[in-house]
Structure formats: structure tokens, C-alpha cells
mmCIF file of C-alpha atoms in Angstrom:
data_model
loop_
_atom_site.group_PDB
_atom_site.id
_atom_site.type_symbol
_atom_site.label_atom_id
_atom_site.label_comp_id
_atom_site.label_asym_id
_atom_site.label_seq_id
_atom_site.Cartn_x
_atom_site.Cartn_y
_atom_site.Cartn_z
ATOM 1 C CA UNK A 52 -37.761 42.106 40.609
ATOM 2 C CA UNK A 53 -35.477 39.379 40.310
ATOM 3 C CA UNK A 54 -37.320 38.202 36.827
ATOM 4 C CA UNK A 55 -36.658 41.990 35.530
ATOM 5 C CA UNK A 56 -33.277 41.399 36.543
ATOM 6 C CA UNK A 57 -33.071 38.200 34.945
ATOM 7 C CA UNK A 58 -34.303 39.512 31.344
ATOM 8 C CA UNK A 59 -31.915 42.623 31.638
ATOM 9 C CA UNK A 60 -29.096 39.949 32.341
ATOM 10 C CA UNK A 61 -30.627 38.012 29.459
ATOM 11 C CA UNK A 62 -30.625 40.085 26.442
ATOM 12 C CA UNK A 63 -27.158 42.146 27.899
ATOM 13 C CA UNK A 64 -25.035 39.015 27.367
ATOM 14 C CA UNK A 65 -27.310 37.918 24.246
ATOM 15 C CA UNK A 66 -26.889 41.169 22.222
ATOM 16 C CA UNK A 67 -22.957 41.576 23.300
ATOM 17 C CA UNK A 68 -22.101 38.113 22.249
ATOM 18 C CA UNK A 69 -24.229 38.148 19.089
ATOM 19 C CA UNK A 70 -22.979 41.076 18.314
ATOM 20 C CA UNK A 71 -19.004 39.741 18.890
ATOM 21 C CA UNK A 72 -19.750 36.619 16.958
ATOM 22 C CA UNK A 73 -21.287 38.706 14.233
ATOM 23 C CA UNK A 74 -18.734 41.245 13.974
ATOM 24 C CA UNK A 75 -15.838 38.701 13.616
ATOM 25 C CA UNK A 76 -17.707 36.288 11.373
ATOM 26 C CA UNK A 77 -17.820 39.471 9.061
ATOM 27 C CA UNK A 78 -14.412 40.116 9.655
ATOM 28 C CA UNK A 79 -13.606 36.237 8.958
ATOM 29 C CA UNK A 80 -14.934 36.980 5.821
ATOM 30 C CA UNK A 81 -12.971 40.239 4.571
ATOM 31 C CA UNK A 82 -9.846 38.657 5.870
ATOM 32 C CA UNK A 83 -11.106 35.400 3.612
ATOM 33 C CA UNK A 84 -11.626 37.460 0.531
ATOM 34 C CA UNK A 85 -8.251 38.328 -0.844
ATOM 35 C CA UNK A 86 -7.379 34.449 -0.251
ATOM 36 C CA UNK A 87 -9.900 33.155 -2.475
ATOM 37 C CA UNK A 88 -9.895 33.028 -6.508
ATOM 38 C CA UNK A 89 -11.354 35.619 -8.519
ATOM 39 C CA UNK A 90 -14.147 33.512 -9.351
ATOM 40 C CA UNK A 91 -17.335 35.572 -11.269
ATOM 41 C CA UNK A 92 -19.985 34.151 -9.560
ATOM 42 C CA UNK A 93 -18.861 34.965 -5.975
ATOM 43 C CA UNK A 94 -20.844 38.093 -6.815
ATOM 44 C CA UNK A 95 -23.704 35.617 -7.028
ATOM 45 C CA UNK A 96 -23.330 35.093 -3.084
ATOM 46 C CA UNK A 97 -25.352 37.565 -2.412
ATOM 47 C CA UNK A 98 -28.331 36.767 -4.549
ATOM 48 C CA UNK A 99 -27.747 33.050 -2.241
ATOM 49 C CA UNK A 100 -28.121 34.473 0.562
ATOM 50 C CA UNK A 101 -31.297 36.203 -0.050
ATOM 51 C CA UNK A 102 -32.263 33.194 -1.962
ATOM 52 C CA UNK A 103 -31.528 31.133 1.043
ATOM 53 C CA UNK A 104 -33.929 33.328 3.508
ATOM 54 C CA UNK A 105 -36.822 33.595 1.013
ATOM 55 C CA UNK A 106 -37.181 29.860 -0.256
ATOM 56 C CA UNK A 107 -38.495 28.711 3.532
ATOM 57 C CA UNK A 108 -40.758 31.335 3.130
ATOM 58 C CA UNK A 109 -43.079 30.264 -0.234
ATOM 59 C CA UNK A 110 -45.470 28.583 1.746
ATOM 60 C CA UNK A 111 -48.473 29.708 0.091
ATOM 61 C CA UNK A 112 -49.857 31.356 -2.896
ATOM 62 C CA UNK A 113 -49.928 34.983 -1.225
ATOM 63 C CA UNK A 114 -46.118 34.548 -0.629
ATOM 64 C CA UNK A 115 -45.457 32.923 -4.189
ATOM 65 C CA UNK A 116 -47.304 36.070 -6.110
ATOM 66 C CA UNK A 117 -45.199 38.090 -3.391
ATOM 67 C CA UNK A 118 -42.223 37.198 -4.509
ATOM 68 C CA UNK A 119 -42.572 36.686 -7.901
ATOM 69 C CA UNK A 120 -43.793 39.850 -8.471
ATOM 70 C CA UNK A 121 -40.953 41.814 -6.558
ATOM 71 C CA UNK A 122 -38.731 39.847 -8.446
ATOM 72 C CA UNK A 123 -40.320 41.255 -11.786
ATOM 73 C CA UNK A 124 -41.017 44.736 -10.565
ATOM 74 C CA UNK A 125 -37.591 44.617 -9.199
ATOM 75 C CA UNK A 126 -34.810 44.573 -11.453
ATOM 76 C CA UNK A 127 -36.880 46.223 -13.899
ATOM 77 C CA UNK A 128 -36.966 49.075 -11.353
ATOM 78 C CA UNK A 129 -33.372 48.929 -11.289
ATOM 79 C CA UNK A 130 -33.017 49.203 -14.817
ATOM 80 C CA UNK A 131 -34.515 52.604 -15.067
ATOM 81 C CA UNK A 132 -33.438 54.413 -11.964
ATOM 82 C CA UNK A 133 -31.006 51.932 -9.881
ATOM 83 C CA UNK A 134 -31.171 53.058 -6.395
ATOM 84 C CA UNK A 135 -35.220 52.538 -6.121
ATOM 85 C CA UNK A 136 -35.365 48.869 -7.188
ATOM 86 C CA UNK A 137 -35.490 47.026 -3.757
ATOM 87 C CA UNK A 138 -38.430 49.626 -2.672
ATOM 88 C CA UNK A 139 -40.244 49.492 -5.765
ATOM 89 C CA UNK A 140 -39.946 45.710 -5.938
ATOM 90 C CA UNK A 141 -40.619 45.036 -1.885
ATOM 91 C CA UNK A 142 -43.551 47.474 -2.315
ATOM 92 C CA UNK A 143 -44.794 45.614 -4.987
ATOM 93 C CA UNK A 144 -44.449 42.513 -3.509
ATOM 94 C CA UNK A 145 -46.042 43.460 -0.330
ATOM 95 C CA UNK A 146 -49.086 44.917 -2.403
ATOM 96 C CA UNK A 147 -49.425 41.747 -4.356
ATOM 97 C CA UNK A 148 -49.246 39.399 -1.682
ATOM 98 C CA UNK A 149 -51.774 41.724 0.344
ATOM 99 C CA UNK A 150 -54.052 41.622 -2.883
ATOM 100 C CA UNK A 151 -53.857 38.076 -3.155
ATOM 101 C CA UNK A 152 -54.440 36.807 0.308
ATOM 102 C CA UNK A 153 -57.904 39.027 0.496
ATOM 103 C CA UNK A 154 -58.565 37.232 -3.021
ATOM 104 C CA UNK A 155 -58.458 34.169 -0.988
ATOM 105 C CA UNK A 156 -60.418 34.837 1.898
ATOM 106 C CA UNK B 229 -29.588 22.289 16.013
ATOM 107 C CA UNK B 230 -32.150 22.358 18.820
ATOM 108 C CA UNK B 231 -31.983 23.737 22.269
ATOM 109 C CA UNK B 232 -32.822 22.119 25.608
ATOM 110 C CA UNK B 233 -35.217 24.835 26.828
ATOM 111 C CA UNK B 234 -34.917 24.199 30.916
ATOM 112 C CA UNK B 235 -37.206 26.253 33.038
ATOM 113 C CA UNK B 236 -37.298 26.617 36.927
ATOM 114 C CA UNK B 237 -38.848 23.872 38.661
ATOM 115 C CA UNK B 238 -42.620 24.724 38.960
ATOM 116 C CA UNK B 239 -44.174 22.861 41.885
ATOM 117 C CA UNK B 240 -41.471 21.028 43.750
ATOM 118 C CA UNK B 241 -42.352 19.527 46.956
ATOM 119 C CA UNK B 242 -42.222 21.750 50.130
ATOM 120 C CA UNK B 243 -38.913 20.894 52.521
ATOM 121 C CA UNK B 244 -39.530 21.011 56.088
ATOM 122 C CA UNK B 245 -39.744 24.233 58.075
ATOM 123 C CA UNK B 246 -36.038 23.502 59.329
ATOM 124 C CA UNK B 247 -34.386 22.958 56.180
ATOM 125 C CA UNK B 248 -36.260 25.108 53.621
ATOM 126 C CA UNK B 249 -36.206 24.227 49.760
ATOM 127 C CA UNK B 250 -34.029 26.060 47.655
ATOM 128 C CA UNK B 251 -35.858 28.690 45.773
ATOM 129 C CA UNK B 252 -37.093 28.051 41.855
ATOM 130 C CA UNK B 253 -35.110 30.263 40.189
ATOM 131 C CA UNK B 254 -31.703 29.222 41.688
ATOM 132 C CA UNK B 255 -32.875 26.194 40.543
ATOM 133 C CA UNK B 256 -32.516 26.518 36.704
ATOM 134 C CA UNK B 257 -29.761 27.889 34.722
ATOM 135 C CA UNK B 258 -28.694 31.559 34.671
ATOM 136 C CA UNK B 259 -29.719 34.073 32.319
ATOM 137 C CA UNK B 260 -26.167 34.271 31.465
ATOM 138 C CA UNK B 261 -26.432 30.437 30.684
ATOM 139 C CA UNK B 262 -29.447 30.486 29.332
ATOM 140 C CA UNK B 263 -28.226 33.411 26.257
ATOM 141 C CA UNK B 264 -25.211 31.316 25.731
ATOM 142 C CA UNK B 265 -27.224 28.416 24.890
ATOM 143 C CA UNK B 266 -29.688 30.175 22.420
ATOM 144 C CA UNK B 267 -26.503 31.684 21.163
ATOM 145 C CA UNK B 268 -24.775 28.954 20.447
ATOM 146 C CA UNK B 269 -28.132 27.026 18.483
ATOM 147 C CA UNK B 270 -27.575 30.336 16.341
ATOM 148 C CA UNK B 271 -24.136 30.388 15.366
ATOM 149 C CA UNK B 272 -24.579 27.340 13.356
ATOM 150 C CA UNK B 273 -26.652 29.747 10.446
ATOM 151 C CA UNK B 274 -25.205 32.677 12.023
ATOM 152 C CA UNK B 275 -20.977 32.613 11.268
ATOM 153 C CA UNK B 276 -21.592 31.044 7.658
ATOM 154 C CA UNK B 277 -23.733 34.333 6.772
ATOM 155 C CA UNK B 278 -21.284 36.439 8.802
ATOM 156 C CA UNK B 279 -18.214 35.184 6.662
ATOM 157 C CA UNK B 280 -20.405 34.774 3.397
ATOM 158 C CA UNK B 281 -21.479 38.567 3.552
ATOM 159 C CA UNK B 282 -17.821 39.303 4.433
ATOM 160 C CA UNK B 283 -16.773 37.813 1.090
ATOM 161 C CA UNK B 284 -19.505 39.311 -0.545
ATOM 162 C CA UNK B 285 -18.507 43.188 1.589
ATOM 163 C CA UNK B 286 -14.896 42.606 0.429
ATOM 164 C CA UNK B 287 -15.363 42.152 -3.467
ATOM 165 C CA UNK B 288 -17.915 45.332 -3.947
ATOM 166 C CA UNK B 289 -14.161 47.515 -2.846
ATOM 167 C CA UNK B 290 -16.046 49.526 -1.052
ATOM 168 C CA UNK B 291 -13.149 48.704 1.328
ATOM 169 C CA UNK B 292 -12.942 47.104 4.679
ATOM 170 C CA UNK B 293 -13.107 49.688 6.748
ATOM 171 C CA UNK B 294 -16.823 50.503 6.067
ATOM 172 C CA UNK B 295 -17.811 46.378 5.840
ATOM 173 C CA UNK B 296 -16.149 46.347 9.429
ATOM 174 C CA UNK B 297 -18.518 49.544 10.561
ATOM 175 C CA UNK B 298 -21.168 48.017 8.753
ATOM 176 C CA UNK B 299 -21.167 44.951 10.730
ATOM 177 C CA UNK B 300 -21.162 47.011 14.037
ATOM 178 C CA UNK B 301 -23.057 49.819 13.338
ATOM 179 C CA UNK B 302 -25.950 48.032 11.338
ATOM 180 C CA UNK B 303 -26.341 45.117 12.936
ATOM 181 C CA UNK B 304 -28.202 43.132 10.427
ATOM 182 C CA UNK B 305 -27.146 40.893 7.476
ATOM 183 C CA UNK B 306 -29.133 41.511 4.788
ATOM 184 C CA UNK B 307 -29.898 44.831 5.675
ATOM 185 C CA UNK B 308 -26.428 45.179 5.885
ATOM 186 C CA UNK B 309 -26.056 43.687 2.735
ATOM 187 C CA UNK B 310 -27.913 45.186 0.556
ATOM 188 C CA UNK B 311 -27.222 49.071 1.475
ATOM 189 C CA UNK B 312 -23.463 48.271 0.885
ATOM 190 C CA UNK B 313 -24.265 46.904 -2.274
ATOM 191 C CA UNK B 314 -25.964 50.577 -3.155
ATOM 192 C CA UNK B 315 -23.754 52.566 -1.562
ATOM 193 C CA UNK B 316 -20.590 50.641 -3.864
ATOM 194 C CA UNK B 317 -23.466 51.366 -6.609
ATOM 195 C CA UNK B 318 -23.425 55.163 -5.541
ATOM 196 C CA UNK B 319 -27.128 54.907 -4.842
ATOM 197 C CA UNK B 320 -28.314 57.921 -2.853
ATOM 198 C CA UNK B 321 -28.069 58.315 0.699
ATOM 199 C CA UNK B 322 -32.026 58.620 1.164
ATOM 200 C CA UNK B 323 -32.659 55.333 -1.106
ATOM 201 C CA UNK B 324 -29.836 53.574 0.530
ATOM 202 C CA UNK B 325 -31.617 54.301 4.512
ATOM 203 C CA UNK B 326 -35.110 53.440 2.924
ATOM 204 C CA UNK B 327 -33.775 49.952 1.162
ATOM 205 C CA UNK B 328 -32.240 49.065 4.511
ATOM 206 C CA UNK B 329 -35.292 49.957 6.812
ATOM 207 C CA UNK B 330 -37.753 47.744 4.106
ATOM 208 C CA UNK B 331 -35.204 44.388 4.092
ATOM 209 C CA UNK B 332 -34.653 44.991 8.107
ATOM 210 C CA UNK B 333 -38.717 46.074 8.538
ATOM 211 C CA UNK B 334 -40.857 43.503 10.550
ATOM 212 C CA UNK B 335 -43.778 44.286 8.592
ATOM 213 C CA UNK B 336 -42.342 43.279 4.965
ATOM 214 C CA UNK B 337 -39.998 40.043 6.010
ATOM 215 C CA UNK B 338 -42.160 38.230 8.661
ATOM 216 C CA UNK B 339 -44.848 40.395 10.029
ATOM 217 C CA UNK B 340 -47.517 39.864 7.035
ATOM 218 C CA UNK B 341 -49.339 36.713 7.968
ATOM 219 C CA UNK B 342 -49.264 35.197 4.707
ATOM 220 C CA UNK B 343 -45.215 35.953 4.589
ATOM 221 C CA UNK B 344 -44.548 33.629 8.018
ATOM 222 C CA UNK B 345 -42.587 30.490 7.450
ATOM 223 C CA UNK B 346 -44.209 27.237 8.232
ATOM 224 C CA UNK B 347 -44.050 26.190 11.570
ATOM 225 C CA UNK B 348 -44.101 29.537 13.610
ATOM 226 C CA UNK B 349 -47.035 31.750 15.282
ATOM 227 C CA UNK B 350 -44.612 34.712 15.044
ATOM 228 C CA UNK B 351 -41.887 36.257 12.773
ATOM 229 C CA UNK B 352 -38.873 35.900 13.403
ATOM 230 C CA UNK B 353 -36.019 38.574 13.466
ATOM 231 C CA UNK B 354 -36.107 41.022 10.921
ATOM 232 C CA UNK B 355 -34.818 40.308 7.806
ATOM 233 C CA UNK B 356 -31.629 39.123 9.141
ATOM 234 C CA UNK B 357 -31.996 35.574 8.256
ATOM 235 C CA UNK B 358 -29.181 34.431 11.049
ATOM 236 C CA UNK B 359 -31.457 35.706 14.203
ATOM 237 C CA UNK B 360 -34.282 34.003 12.600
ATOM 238 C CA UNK B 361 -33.911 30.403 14.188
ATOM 239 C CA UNK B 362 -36.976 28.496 15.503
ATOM 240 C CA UNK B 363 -35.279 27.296 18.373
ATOM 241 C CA UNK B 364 -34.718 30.650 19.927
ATOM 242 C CA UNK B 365 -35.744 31.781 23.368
ATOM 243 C CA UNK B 366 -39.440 32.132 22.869
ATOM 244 C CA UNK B 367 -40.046 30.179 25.685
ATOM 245 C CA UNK B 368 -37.711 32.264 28.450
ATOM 246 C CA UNK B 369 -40.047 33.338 31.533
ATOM 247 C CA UNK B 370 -38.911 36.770 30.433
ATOM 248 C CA UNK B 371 -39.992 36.867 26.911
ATOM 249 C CA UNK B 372 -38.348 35.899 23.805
ATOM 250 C CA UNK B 373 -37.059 36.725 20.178
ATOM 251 C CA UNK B 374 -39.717 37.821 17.813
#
């Protein structure tokens, strides 16, 4: 009982602070925005985030022909019709990384 | 940034019948503790994203009413992220839902084995990126992130 307890306790102060640290870390940031130069490649930020999360993840060559293919299959998916390229390219990637890992075994 | 993971003494010597020992769990620190503490390892990756993507929110003029719902109501960086991005695109609303399920989905950011980062048995949080930290609570009595 008291361990139930202690994971409801848990995860009710967890998700209401992360969620207060997230929401004014976001807010932190739109507030930032006007303040900061009109710089081009702070549109790149983006791309550095997602950058940021993949890189730890290319630790073999399933996840290398993973990503490399999603980042073909992506933008060219976003060339022809925009609003499908992350599911085209994530379900490409996904399909080549599956195909490659049974390659390996 | 690393935690101290502290659990409940396990096996501490028996006190006499007159003065009983203390039990294990008011032994350790408090849930409540114990969240701040895992919080706090995260905030070091966590605020830079927060404020990053809140740069990033502010420049697609979608305006900052919706990057202010966003950040409550999705819950999730890059998911967050990236159906902002479409929606300032004028993607549809269908392809903007599915894009945010497959960059938030278990299955396509961590739960593939071959798409795990080195080090962990498990994935971390979904696509996020900021809830993804090693040093998380995987070790609580209770259970942990995953």
C-alpha cells in the first residue's frame, strides 16, 4: 500500500514539475525571440535539435542505413507532397533499419 | 549530471523489542524528494531544448499563443516541434497528428533494438530528447522512466 502510494506521489510531483519547467523554458524562449537578431540560420535550430537527439543514436550499421535513408526518402518526400515527408521518411527509415539488422543476423 | 540514487535501507540490524527500529521506508528520501532529484539531473538538457524550441516556435509566426498551448497541451519537444513546423507549413490536420504520433512513437525513436543508444537496456522517453536522460529513475522501488 504504502509503495502504491509512494509511486502515485512519485510521478504526481514528477509530471507537474516537468511539466512547469517545460512550459516556462518554452515560454523563456518566445519571450527570447523578438530580442535576438534576425539571423537566417536560427531556422537551422531546429534541424540541431533533431541533429542533437539522433547523433547518440548511430551506434550501428542498422541505425546508420536508418537514418540515412529517412534522410534521403525524406526531403524528397517533401518535395512532392510536403505534409507526408516525416512519415514517408520515418517509415522508410524504420523499414531499412529493420531490413538491415535481419541482413545481419 | 548524475544522480545519487538512495534506496531504503535493506537489512538493517533489528533494535530491541523496547525501542523498535524505525521502519525502511521512513528511512530514505520521499517520493517527493526523490522526483525533485531526477528532475533536477534533467533540467540540465531539459530548459536549453525548452528555450531553443521556443526560439525556433516564435520565428515560424505561427504566434505565441499556439507555441504556449503547444508546450502544455503536447507535452513533447520534438513532437512538438515538428507538427508546429507543419501546421505554419499549412500541412493537413491528419498528416500533422500522424507526424507527431511517429517522432513521439516508442516504437520508431527507441523501441527498435537496433535504434537504442549505447549504454541502455531500454529506450528512453519518446522522442522527446529532454526526458531521455540515463540517469533517470530506473532504479525507484516503484518503477522508472522508460
Amino acid at each position: 500500500m504504502a509503495d502504491r502510494t509512494g509511486f502515485r506521489r512519485y510521478w504526481l510531483h514528477f509530471g507537474v514539475l516537468l511539466l512547469s519547467i517545460w512550459t516556462a523554458s518554452v515560454a523563456v524562449g518566445v519571450l527570447l525571440a523578438p530580442v535576438l537578431p534576425s539571423l537566417p540560420h536560427i531556422g537551422l535550430i531546429g534541424l540541431a535539435l533533431f541533429v542533437s537527439m539522433l547523433m547518440p543514436r548511430l551506434t550501428g550499421r542498422p541505425a546508420v542505413a536508418s537514418a540515412a535513408t529517412a534522410a534521403v526518402v525524406g526531403p524528397l518526400t517533401t518535395l512532392l507532397v510536403p505534409s507526408l515527408g516525416i512519415i514517408a521518411g520515418a517509415c522508410a527509415g524504420v523499414a531499412a533499419g529493420t531490413v538491415t539488422a535481419r541482413r545481419i543476423s | 549530471v548524475s544522480t545519487v540514487l538512495t534506496r531504503p535501507a535493506v537489512g538493517t540490524p533489528r533494535a530491541a523489542p523496547a525501542a523498535p527500529a524505525p521502519r525502511a521506508a521512513s528511512t530514505g528520501p520521499s517520493p517527493t524528494q526523490l522526483a525533485r532529484t531526477d528532475l533536477l539531473a534533467m533540467s540540465s538538457t531539459m530548459i536549453p531544448f525548452g528555450i531553443a524550441l521556443g526560439v525556433t516556435v516564435a520565428s515560424l509566426r505561427i504566434g505565441d499563443g499556439a507555441s504556449a498551448a503547444g508546450a502544455v497541451l503536447m507535452y513533447a519537444g520534438a513532437a512538438q516541434l515538428s507538427a508546429t513546423t507543419m501546421l505554419s507549413n499549412g500541412a493537413a490536420f491528419v498528416a500533422v497528428v500522424l507526424s507527431g504520433v511517429i517522432v513521439n512513437s516508442v516504437c520508431c525513436s527507441t523501441g527498435l533494438p537496433w535504434s537504442r543508444p549505447s549504454g541502455t537496456s531500454r529506450g528512453g522517453s519518446a522522442g522527446s530528447g529532454s526526458t531521455s536522460s540515463s540517469t533517470g529513475p530506473s532504479s525507484r522501488p516503484w518503477g522508472g522512466l522508460h
